[in-house]
Tab-separated table of C-alpha atoms in Angstrom:
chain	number	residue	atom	x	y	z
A	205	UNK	CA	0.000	0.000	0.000
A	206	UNK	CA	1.435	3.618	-0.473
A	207	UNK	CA	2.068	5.940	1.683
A	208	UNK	CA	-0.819	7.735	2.297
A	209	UNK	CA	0.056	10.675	4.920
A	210	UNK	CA	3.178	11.341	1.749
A	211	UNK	CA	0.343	11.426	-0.872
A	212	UNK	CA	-2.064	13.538	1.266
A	213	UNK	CA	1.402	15.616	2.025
A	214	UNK	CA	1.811	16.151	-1.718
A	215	UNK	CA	-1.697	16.921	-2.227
A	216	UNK	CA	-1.397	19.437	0.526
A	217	UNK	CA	1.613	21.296	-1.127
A	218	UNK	CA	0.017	21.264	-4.641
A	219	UNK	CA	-3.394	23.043	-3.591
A	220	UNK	CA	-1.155	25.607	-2.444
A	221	UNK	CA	-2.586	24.854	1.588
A	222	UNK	CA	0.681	25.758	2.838
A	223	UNK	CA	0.996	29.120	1.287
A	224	UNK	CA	-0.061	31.961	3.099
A	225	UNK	CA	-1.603	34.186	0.845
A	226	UNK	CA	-3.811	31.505	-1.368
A	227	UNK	CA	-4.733	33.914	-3.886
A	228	UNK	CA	-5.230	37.243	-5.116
A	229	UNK	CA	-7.960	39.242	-6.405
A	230	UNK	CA	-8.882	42.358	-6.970
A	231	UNK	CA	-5.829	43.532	-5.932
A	232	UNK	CA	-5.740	41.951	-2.588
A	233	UNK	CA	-3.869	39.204	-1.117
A	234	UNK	CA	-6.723	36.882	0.368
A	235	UNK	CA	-5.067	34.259	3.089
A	236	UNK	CA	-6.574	30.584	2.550
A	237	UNK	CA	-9.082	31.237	5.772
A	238	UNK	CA	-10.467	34.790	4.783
A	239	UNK	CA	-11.270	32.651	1.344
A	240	UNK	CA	-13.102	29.867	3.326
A	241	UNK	CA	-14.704	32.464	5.392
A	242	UNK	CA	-15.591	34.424	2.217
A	243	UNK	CA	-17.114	30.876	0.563
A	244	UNK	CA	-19.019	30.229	3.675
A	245	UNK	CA	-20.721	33.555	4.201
A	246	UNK	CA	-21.675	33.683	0.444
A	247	UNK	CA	-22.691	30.349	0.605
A	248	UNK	CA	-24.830	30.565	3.611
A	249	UNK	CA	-27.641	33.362	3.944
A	250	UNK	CA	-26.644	35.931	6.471
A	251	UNK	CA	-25.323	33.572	8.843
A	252	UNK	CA	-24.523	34.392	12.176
A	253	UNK	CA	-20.415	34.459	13.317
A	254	UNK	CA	-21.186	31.583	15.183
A	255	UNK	CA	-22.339	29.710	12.476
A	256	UNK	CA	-19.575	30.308	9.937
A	257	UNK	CA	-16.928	29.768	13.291
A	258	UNK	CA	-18.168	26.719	13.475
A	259	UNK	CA	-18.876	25.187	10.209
A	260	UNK	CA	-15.262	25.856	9.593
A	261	UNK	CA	-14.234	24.412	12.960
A	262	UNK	CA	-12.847	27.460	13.924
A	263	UNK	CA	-12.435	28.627	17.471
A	264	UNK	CA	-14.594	32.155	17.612
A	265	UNK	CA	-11.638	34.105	19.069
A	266	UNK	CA	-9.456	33.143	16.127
A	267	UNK	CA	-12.572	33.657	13.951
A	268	UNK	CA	-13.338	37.325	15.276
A	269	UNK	CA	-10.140	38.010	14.420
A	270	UNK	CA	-10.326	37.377	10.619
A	271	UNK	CA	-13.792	38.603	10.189
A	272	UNK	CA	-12.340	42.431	12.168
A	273	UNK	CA	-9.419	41.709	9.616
A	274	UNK	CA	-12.182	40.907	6.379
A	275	UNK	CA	-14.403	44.101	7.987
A	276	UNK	CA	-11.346	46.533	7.859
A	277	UNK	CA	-10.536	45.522	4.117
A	278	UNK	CA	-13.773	46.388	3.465
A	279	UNK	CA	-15.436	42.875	1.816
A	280	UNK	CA	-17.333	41.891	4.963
A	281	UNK	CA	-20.346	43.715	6.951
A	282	UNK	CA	-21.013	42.963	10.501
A	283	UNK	CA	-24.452	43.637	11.688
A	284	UNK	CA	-26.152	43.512	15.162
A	285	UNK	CA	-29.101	40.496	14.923
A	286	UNK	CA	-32.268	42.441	15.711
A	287	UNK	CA	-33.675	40.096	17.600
A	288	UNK	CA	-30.590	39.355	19.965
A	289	UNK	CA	-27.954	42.307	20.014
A	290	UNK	CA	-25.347	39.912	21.144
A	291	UNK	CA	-25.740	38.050	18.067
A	292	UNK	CA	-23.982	39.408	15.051
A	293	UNK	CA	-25.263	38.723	11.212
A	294	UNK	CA	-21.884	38.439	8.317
A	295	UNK	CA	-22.623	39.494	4.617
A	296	UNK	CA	-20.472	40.678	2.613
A	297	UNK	CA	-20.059	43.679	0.848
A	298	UNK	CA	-20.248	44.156	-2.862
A	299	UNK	CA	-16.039	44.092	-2.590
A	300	UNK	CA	-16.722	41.515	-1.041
A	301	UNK	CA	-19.181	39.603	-3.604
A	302	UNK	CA	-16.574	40.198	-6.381
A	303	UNK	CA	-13.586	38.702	-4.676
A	304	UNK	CA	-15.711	35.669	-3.519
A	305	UNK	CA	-16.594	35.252	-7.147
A	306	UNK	CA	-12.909	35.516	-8.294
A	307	UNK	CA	-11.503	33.205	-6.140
A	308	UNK	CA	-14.403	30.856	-6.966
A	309	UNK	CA	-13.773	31.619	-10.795
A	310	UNK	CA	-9.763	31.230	-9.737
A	311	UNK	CA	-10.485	27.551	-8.049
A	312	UNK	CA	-12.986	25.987	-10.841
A	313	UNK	CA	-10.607	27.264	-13.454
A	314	UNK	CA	-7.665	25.265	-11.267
A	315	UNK	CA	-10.064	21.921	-10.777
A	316	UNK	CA	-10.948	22.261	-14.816
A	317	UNK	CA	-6.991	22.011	-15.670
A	318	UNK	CA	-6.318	19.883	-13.119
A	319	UNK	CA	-9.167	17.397	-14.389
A	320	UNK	CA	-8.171	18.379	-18.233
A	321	UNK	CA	-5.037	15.976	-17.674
A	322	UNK	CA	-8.184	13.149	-17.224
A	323	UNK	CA	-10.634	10.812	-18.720
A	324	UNK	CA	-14.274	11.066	-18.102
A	325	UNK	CA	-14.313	7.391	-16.161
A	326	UNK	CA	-10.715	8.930	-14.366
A	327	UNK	CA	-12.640	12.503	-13.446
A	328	UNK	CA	-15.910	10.291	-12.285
A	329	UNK	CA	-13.868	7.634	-10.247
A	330	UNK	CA	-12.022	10.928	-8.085
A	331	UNK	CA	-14.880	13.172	-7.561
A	332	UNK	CA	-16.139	9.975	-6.195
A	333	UNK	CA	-13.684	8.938	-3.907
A	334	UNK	CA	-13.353	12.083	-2.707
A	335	UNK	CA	-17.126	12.059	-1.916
A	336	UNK	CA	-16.290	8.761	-0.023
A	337	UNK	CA	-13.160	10.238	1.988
A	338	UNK	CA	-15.219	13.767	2.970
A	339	UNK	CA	-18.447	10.989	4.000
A	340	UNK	CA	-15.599	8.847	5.973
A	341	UNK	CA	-14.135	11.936	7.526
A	342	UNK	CA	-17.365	13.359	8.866
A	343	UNK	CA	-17.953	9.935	10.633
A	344	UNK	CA	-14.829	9.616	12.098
A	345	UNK	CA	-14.532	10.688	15.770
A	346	UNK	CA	-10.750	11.664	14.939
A	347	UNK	CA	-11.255	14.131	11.949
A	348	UNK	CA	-12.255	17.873	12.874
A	349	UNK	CA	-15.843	17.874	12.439
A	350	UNK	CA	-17.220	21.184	11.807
């Protein structure tokens, strides 16, 4: 059998996971969590910090941090909940909007080269093992669970 923690290693390093700023857009360097948080709050409908902390297994002090750091640069809002002041609501901001979209335009353009070098059974057969390994890794008690 390989080794698995060197291919998941390699993996790792080619996605660029390691790299501090993971991409740029619109002129700004975007660090791989600020993306993630970006994704999430896009993706979800004016969640609640809380929510986005913890779908991305993120502890909130950590989390607060980014989102002051996303708030400053002017691509996320932060608003009181109006039904419970101690709750607060993320969107983001139209800056915001565009860079989520460019980094998602950035990543599918990535995933459509990487998958160019592959046949339709090859493409098929990954995108369902990794739907295997991310249904695995949500069962298992040692993998981060958000």
């Amino acid at each position: 059998m390989e080794n698995l923690r060197d291919m998941f290693q390699g993996m790792t390093r080619r996605f660029g996971l390691l790299n501090k700023v993971c991409c740029t857009a619109g002129g700004l360097d975007i660090s791989l969590i600020q993306s993630h948080i970006l994704y999430e709050i896009d993706k979800q409908h004016q969640p609640s910090m809380q929510q986005v902390a913890e779908t991305l297994g993120t502890d909130i002090t950590t989390f607060s941090r980014q989102i002051q750091n996303l708030v400053k640069m002017k691509l996320v809002q932060k608003t009181p909940d109006p039904n419970d002041r101690r709750i607060y609501i993320l969107s983001l901001t139209i800056e915001g909007k565009f860079i989520a979209e460019t980094i998602d335009q950035q990543m599918n353009s990535f995933l459509a080269e990487v998958f160019s070098h592959m046949n339709e059974f090859e493409r098929q057969t990954v995108i369902r093992s990794i739907q295997l390994l991310n249904d695995a890794m949500a069962k298992s008690k040692a993998c981060c669970s958000p």
